mmCIF file of C-alpha atoms in Angstrom:
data_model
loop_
_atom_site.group_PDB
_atom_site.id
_atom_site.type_symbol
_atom_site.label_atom_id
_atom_site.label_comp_id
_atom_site.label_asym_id
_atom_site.label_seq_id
_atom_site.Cartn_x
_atom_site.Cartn_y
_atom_site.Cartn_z
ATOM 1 C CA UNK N 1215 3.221 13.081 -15.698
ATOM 2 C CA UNK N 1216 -0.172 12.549 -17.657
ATOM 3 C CA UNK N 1217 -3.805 13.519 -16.483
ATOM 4 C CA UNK N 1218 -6.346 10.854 -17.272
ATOM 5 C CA UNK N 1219 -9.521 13.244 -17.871
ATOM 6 C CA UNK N 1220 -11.426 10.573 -19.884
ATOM 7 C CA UNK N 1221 -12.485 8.730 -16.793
ATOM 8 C CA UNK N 1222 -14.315 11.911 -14.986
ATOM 9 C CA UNK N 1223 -16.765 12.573 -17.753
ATOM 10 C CA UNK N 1224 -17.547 9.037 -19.138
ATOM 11 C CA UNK N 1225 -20.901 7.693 -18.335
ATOM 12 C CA UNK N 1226 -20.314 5.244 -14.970
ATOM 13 C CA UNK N 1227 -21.787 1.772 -14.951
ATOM 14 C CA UNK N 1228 -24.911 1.647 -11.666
ATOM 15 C CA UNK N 1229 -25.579 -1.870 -10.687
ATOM 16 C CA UNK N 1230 -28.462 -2.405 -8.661
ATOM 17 C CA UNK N 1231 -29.108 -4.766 -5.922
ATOM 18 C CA UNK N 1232 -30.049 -7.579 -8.058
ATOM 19 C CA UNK N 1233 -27.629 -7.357 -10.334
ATOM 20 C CA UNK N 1234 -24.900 -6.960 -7.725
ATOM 21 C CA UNK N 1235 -25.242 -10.809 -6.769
ATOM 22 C CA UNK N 1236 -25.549 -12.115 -10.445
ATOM 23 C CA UNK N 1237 -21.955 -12.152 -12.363
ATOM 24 C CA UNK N 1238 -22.635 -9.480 -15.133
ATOM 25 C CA UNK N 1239 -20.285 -10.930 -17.650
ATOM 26 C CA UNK N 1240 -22.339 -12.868 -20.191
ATOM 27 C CA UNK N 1241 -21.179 -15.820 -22.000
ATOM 28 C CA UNK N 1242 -19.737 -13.099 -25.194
ATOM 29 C CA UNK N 1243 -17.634 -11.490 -22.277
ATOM 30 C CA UNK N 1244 -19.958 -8.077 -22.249
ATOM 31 C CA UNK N 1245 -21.895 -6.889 -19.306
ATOM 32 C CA UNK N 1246 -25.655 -6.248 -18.694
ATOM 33 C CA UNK N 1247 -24.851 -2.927 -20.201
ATOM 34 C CA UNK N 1248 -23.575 -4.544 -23.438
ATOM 35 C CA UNK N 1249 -19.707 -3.524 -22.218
ATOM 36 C CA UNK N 1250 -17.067 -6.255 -23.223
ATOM 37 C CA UNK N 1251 -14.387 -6.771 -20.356
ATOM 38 C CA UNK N 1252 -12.008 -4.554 -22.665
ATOM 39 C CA UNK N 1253 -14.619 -1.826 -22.248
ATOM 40 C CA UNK N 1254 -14.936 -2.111 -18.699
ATOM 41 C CA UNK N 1255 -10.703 -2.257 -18.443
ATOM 42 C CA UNK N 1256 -10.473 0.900 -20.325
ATOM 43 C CA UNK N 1257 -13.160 2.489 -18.056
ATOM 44 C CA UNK N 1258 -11.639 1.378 -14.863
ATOM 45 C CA UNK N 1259 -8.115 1.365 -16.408
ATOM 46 C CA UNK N 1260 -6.431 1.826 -13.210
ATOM 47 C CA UNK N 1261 -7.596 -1.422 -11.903
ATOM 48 C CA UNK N 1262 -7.373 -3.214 -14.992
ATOM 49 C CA UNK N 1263 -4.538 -6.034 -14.893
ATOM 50 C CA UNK N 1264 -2.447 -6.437 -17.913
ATOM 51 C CA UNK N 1265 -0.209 -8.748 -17.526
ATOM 52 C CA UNK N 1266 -0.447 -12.851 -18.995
ATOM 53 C CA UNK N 1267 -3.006 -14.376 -16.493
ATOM 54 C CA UNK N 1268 -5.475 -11.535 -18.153
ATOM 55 C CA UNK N 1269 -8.452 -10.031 -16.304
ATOM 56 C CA UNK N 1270 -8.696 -10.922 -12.563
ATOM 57 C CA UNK N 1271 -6.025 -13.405 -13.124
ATOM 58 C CA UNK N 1272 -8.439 -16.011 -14.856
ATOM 59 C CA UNK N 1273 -7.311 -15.529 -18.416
ATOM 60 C CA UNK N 1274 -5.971 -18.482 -20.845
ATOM 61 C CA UNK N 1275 -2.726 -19.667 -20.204
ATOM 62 C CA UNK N 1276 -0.686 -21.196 -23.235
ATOM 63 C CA UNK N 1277 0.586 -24.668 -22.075
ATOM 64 C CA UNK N 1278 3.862 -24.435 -21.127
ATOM 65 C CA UNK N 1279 3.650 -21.783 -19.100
ATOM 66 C CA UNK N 1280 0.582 -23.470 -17.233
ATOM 67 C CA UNK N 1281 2.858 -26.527 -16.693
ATOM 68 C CA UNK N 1282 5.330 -24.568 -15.200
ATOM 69 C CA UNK N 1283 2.533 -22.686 -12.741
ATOM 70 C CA UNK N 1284 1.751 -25.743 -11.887
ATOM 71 C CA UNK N 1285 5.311 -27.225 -10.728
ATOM 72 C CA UNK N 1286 5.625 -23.967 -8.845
ATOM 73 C CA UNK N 1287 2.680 -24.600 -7.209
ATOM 74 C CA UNK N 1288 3.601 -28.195 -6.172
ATOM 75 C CA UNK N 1289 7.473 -27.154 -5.448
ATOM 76 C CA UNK N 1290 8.360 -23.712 -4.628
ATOM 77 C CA UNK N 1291 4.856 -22.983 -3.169
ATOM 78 C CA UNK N 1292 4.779 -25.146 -0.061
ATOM 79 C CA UNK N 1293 8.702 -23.886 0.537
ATOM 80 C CA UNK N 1294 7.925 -20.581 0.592
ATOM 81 C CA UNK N 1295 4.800 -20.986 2.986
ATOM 82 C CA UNK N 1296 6.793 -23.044 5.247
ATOM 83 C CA UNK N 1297 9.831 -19.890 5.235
ATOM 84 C CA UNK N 1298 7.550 -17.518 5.878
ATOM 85 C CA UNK N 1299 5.817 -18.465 8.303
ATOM 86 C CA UNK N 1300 9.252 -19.245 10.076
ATOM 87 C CA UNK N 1301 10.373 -16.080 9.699
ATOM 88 C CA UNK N 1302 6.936 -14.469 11.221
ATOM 89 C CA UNK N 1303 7.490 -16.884 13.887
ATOM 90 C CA UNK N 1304 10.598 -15.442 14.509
ATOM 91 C CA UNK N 1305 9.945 -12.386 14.747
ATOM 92 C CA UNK N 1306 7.126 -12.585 17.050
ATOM 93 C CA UNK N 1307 9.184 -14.439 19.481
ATOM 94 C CA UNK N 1308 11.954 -11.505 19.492
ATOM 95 C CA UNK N 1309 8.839 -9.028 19.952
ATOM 96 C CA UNK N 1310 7.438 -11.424 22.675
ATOM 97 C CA UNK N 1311 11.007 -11.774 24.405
ATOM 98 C CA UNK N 1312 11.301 -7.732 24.524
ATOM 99 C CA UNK N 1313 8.520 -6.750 25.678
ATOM 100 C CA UNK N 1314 8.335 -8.895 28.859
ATOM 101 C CA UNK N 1315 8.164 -6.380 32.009
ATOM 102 C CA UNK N 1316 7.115 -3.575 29.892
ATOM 103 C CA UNK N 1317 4.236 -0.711 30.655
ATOM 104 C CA UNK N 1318 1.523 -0.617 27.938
ATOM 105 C CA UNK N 1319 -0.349 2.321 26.971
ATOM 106 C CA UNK N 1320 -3.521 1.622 25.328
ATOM 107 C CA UNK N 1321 -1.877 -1.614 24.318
ATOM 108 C CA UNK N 1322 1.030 -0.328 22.973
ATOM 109 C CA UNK N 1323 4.229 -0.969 24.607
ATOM 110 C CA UNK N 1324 6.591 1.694 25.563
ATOM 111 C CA UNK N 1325 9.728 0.407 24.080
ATOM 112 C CA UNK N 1326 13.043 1.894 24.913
ATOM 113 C CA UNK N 1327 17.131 1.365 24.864
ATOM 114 C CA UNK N 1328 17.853 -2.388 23.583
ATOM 115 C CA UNK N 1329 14.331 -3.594 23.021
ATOM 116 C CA UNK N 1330 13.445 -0.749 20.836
ATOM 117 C CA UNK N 1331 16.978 -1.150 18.895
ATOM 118 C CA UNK N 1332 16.236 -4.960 18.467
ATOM 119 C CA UNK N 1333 12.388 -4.488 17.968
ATOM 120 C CA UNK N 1334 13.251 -2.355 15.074
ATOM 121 C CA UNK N 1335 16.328 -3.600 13.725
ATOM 122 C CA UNK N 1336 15.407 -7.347 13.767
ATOM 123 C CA UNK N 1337 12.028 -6.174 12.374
ATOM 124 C CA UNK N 1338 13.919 -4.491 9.174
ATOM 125 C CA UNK N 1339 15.651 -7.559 8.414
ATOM 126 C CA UNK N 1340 13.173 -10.222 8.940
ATOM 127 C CA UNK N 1341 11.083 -8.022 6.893
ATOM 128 C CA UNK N 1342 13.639 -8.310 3.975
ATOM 129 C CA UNK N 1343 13.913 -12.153 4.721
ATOM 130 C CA UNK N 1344 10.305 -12.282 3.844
ATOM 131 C CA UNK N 1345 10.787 -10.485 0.480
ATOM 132 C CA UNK N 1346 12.993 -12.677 -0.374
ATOM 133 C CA UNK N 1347 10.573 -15.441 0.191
ATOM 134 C CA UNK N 1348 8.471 -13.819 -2.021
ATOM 135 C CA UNK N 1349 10.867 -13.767 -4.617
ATOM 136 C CA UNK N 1350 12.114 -10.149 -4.455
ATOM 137 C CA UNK N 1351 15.825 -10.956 -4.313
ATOM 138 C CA UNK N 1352 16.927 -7.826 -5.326
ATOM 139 C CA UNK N 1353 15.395 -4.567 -4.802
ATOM 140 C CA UNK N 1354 16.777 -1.341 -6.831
ATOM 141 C CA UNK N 1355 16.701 1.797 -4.697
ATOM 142 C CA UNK N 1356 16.927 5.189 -6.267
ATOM 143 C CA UNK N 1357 16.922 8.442 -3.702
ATOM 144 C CA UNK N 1358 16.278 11.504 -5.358
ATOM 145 C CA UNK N 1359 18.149 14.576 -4.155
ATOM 146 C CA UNK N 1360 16.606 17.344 -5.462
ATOM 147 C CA UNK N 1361 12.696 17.039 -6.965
ATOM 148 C CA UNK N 1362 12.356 17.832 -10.724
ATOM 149 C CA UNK N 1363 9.385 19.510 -10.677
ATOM 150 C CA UNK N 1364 9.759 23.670 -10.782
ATOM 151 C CA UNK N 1365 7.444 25.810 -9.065
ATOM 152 C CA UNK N 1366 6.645 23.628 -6.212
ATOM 153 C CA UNK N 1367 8.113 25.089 -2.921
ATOM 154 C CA UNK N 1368 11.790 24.642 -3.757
ATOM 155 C CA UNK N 1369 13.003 26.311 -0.164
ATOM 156 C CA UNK N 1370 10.840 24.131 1.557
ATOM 157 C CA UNK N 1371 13.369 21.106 0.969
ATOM 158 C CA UNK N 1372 15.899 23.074 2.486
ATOM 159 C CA UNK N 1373 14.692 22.339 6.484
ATOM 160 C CA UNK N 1374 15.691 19.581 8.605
ATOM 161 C CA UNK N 1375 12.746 18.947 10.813
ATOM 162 C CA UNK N 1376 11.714 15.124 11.001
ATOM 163 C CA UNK N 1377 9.016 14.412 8.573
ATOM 164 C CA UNK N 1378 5.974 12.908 10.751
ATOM 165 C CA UNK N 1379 4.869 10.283 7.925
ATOM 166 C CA UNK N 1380 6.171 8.455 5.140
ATOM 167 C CA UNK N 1381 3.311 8.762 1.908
ATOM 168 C CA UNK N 1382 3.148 6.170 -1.069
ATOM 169 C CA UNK N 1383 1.923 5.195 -3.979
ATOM 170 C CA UNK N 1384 -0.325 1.985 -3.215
ATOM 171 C CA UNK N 1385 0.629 -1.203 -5.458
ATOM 172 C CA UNK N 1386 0.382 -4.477 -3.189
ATOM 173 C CA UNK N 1387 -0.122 -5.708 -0.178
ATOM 174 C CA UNK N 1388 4.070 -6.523 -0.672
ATOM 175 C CA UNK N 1389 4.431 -2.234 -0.712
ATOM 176 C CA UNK N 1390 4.126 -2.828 3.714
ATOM 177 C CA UNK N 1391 6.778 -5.436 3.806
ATOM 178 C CA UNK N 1392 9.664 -3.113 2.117
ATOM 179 C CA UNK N 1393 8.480 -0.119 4.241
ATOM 180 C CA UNK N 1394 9.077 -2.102 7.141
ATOM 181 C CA UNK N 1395 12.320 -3.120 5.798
ATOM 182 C CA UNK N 1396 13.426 0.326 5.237
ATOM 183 C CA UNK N 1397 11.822 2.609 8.042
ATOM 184 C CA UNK N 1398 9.723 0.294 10.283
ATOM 185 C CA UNK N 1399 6.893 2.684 10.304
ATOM 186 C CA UNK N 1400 3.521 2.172 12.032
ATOM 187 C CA UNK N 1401 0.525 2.391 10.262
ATOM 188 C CA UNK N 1402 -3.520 2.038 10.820
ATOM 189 C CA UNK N 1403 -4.885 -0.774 10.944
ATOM 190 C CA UNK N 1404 -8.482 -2.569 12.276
ATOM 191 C CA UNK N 1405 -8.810 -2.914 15.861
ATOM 192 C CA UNK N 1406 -9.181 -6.737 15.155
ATOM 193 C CA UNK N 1407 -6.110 -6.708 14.271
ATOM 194 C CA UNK N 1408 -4.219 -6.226 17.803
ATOM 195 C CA UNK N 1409 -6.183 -9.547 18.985
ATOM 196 C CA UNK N 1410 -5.018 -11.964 15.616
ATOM 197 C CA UNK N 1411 -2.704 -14.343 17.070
ATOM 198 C CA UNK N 1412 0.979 -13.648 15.901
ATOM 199 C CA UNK N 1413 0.050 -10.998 13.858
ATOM 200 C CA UNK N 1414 -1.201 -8.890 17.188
ATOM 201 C CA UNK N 1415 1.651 -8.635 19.187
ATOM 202 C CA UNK N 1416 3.880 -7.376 16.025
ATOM 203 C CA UNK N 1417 1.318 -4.987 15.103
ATOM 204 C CA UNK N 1418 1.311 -3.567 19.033
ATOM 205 C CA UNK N 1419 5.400 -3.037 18.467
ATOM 206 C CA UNK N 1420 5.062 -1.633 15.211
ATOM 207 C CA UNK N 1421 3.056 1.390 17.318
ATOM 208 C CA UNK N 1422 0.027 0.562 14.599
ATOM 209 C CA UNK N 1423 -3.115 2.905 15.139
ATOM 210 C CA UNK N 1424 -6.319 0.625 15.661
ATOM 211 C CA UNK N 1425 -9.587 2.084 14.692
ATOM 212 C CA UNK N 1426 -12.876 1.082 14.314
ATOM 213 C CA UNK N 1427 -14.247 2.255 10.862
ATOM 214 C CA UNK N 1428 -17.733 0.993 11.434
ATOM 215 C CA UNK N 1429 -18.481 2.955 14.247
ATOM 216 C CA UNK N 1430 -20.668 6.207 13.922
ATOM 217 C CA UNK N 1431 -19.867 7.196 17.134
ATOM 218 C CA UNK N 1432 -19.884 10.996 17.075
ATOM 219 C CA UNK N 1433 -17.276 10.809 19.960
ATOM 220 C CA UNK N 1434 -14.840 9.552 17.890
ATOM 221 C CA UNK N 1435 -12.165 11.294 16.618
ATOM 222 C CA UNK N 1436 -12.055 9.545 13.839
ATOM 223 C CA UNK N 1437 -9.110 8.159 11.436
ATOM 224 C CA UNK N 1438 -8.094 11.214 9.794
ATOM 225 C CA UNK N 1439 -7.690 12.931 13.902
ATOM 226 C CA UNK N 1440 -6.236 9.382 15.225
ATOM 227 C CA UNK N 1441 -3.370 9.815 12.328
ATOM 228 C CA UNK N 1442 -3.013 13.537 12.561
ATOM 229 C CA UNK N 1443 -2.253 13.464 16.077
ATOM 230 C CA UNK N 1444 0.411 10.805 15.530
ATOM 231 C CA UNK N 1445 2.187 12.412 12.955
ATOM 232 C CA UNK N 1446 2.719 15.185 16.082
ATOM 233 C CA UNK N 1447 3.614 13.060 18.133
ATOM 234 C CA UNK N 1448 6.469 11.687 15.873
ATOM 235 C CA UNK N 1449 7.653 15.386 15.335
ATOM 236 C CA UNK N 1450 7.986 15.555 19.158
ATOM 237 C CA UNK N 1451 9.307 12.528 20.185
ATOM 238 C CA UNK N 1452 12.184 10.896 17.742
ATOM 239 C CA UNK N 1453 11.317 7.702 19.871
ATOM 240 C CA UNK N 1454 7.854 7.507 17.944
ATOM 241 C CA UNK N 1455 7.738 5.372 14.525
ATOM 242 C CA UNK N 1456 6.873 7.608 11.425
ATOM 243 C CA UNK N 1457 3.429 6.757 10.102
ATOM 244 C CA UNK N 1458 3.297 5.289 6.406
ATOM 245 C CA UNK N 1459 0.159 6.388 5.096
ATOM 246 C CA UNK N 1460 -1.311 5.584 1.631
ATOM 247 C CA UNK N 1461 -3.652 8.515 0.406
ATOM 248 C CA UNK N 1462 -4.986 6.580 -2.187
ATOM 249 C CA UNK N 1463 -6.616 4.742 0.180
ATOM 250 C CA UNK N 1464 -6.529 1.297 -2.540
ATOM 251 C CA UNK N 1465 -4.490 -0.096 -4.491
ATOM 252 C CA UNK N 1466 -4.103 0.273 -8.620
ATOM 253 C CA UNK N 1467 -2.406 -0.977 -11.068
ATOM 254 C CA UNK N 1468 0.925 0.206 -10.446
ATOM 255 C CA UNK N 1469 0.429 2.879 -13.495
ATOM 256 C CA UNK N 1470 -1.756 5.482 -12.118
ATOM 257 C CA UNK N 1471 -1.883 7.418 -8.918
ATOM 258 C CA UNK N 1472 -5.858 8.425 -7.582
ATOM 259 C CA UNK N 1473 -6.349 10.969 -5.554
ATOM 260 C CA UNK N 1474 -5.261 11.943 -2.144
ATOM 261 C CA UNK N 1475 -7.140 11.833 0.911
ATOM 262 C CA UNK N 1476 -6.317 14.540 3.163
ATOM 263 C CA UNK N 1477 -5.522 12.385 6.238
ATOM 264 C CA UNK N 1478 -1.744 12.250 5.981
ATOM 265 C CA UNK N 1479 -1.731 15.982 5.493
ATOM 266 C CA UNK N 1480 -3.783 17.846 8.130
ATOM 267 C CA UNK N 1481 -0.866 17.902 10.694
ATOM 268 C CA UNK N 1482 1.005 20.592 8.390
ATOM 269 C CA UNK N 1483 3.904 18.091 9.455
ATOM 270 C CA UNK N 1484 6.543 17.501 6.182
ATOM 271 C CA UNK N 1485 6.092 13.983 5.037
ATOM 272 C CA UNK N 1486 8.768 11.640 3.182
ATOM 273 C CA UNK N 1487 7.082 10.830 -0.521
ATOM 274 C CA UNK N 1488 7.750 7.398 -1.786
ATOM 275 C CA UNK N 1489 7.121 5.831 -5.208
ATOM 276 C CA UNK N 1490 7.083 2.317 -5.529
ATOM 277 C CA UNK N 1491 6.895 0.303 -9.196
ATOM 278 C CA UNK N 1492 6.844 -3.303 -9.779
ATOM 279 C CA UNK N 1493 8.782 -4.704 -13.183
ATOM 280 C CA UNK N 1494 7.147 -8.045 -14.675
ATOM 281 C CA UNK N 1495 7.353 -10.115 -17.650
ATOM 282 C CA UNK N 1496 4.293 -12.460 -16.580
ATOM 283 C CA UNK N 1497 2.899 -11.962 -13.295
ATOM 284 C CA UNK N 1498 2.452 -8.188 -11.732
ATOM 285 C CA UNK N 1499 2.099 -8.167 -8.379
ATOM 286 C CA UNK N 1500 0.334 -5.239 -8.016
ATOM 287 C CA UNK N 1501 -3.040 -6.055 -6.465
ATOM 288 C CA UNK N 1502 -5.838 -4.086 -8.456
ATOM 289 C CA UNK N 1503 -8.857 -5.985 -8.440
ATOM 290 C CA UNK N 1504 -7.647 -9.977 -8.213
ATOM 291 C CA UNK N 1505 -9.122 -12.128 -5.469
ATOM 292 C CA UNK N 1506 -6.724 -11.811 -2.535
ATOM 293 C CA UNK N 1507 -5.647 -15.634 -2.094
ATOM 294 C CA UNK N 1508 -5.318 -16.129 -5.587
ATOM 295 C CA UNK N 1509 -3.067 -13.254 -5.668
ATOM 296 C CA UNK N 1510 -0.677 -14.876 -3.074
ATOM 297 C CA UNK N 1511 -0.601 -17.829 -4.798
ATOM 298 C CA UNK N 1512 0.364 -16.325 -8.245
ATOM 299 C CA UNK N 1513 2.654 -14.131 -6.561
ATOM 300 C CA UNK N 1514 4.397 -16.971 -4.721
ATOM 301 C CA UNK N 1515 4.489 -19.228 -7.515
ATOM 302 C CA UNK N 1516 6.728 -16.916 -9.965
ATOM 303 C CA UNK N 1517 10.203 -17.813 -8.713
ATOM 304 C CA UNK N 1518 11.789 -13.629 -9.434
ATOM 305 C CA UNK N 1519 9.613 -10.814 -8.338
ATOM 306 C CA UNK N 1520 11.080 -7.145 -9.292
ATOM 307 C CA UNK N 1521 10.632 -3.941 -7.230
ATOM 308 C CA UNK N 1522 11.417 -0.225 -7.874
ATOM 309 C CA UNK N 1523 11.633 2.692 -5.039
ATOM 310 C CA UNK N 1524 12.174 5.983 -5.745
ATOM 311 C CA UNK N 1525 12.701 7.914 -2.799
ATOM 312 C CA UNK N 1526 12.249 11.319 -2.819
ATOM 313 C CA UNK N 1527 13.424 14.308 -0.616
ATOM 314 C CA UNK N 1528 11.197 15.375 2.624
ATOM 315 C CA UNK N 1529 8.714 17.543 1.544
ATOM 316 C CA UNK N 1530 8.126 20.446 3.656
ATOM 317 C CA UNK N 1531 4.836 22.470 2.793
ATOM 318 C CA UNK N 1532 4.828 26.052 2.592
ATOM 319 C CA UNK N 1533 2.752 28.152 4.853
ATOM 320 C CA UNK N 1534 0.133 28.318 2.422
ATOM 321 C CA UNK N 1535 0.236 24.549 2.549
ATOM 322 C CA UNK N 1536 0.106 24.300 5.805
ATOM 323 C CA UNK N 1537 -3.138 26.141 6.049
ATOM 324 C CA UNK N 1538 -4.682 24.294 2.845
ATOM 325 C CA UNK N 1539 -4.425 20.402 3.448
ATOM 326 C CA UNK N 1540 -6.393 19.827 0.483
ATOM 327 C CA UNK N 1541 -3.647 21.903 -1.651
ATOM 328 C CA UNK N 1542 -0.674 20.075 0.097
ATOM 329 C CA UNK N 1543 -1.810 16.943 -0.973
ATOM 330 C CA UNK N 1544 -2.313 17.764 -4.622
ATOM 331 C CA UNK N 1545 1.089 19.521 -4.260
ATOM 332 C CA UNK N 1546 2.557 16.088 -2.954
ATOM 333 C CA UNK N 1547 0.452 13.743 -5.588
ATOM 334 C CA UNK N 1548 1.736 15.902 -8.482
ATOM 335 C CA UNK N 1549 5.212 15.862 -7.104
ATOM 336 C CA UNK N 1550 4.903 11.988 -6.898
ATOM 337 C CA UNK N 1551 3.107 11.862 -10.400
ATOM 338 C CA UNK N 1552 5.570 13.275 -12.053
ATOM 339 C CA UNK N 1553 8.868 12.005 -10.787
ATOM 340 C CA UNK N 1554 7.137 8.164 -11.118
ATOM 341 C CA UNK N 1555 5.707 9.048 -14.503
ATOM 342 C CA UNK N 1556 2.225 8.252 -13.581
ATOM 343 C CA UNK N 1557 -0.863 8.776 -14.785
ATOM 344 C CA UNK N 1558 -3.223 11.036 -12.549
ATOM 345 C CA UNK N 1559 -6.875 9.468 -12.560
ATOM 346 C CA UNK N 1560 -10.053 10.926 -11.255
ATOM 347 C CA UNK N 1561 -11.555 7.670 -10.178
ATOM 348 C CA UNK N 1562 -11.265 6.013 -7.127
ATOM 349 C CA UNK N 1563 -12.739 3.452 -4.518
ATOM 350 C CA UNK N 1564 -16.179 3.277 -5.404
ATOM 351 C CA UNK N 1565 -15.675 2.477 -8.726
ATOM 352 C CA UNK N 1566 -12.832 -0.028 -7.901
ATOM 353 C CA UNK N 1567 -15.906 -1.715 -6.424
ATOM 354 C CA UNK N 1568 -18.349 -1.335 -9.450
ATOM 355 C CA UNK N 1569 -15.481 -2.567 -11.520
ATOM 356 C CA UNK N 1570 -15.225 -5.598 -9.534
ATOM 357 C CA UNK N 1571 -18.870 -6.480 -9.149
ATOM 358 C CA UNK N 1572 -19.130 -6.219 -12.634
ATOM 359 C CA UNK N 1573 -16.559 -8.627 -13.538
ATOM 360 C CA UNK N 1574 -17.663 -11.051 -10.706
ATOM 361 C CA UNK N 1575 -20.996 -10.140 -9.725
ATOM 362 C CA UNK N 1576 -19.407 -10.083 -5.731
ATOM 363 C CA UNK N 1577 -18.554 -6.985 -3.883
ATOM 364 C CA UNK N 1578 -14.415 -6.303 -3.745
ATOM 365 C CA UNK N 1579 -12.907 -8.588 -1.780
ATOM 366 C CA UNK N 1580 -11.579 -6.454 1.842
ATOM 367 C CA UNK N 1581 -13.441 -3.443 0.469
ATOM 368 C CA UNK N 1582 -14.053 -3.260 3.887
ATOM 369 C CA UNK N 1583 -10.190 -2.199 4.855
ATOM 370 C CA UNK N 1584 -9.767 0.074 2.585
ATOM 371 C CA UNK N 1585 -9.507 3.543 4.319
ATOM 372 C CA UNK N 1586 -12.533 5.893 2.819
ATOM 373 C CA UNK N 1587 -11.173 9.013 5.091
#
């Protein structure tokens, strides 16, 4: 484990509002503020990408290897579209089929006996099936049995209650898909969401948590409440889906780990860390900063994608912990930190923005989703 300090003390790049419509790279590849993109990756450096397409996936390619991007994109591409949107079919007709005749609360259906056994075991493998549309044909899972860090609570790993929530690094969009595989948790999501077609229906089954983060409502309990009293319910009921939560709240790299949010922590429940790494050789398909649709097109155009889990044991916070959520999750980060070998950066969301807009002159694309609780 490494502590990137640099990052909390170096002067931060303000755009205004003009210059947050105007791209600020000039034709010499330096900003407004005479930065070159190198400057700006070093800054940001855990949303700089660093694998062949360069920077925002728009760098050079030599010619052979844009020849073969482009036979992937006129072959495997439409073949992989095509299976996976098969296999979502599928899957919403088995959640469709098994939740005919069944009470909703709040939208969610109360699944139990057979439907909840096919729900969530046809939802684990269809979820696989789609990795290995995406080219993840073979996933290497390592479960850790006792954590290597000293000094960190080692009784607490010694209980058997049922951790409330599964916590992660954040890579991709692809880190959802093998959760699902492996646990079928729920997670939080936009209230839009429920009403997408498809998409809505799964996302009822999965038990997701739909919130509104633009309202200011000072009824609402908010996202941080919504999750805490979920995890609670999990530890009560072994019917309830564990909660994945990302604390990060954004993605990186795949080489640094921000820090935590507090949300996945204020239940005192333990939680089940997770650390997930992605190999490459040309493509990464960690999503830092890269337009979304261009990401899924890279992604799906590289015919073997590689993915790493290291599953750690259930973490059970002390007393002390429980008490402190704010100390439990730097307890958990620097547990995760150090058994993935990541860096620990200061930085986080808003400057995933600035670093964005000052590539592309645009705001980050879905900035919106990302969870600032």
């Amino acid at each position: 484990m490494a502590l990137d300090t640099a990052d909390a003390d170096a002067p931060r790049l303000r755009l205004d509002a003009s210059a947050a419509v105007h791209p600020l790279l000039s034709d010499d590849g330096s900003t407004a503020a005479g930065e070159t993109a190198e400057q700006l990756d070093a800054r940001y450096a855990p949303y700089a990408r660093r694998d062949a397409y360069g920077t925002m996936g728009r760098g050079p390619l030599p010619a052979a290897q844009a020849v073969r991007l482009a036979l992937a994109a006129a072959v495997l591409l439409p073949l992989r579209f095509v299976a996976g949107m098969l296999v979502l079919l599928l899957y919403y007709l088995v959640c469709r089929a098994c939740t005919l005749f069944v009470d909703a609360d709040g939208g969610r259906p109360r699944l139990a006996g057979w439907r909840r056994k096919a729900v969530l075991r046809s939802g684990c493998a269809l979820s696989r099936a789609m990795l290995f549309v995406f080219g993840f044909y073979w996933i290497r899972e390592t479960r850790r049995r006792s954590p290597n860090a000293k000094g960190l609570n080692q009784d607490q790993f010694e209980e058997s209650q049922r951790p409330g929530a599964i916590v992660s690094n954040h890579v991709s969009y692809v880190d959802i898909l093998y959760h699902m595989s492996a646990s079928f948790p729920s997670f939080v999501a936009k209230e839009s969401v429920s009403r997408l077609p498809l998409i809505g229906l799964i996302s009822n089954c999965l038990g997701c948590i739909f919130v509104q983060r633009e309202s200011k409502s000072s009824e609402a309990k908010g996202v941080s409440g919504a999750v805490a009293e979920r995890i609670q319910e999990v530890c009560q009921d072994k019917n309830t889906p564990m909660m994945l939560l990302f604390p990060e709240g954004t993605t990186t790299n795949g080489d640094y780990l921000l820090p935590f949010k507090t949300g996945a922590f204020l239940a005192g429940a333990p939680v089940q860390p997770v650390i997930l790494k992605y190999p490459y050789r040309r493509f990464s398909p960690a999503w830092d900063s890269m337009d979304g649709a261009r990401h899924v097109l890279l992604l799906l155009c590289q015919f073997i994608n590689h993915m790493e889990v290291v599953r750690l044991p259930v973490y059970y916070p002390s007393q002390l912990e429980k008490e402190d959520p704010k100390l439990y999750a730097n307890n958990v980060r620097k547990l995760i930190a150090m058994e993935g070998n990541l860096v620990l950066s200061n930085i986080g969301l808003a400057e995933k923005r600035v670093y964005h807009a000052a590539l592309t002159g645009s705001s980050l694309p879905g900035a919106r989703h990302e969870k600032d609780d």
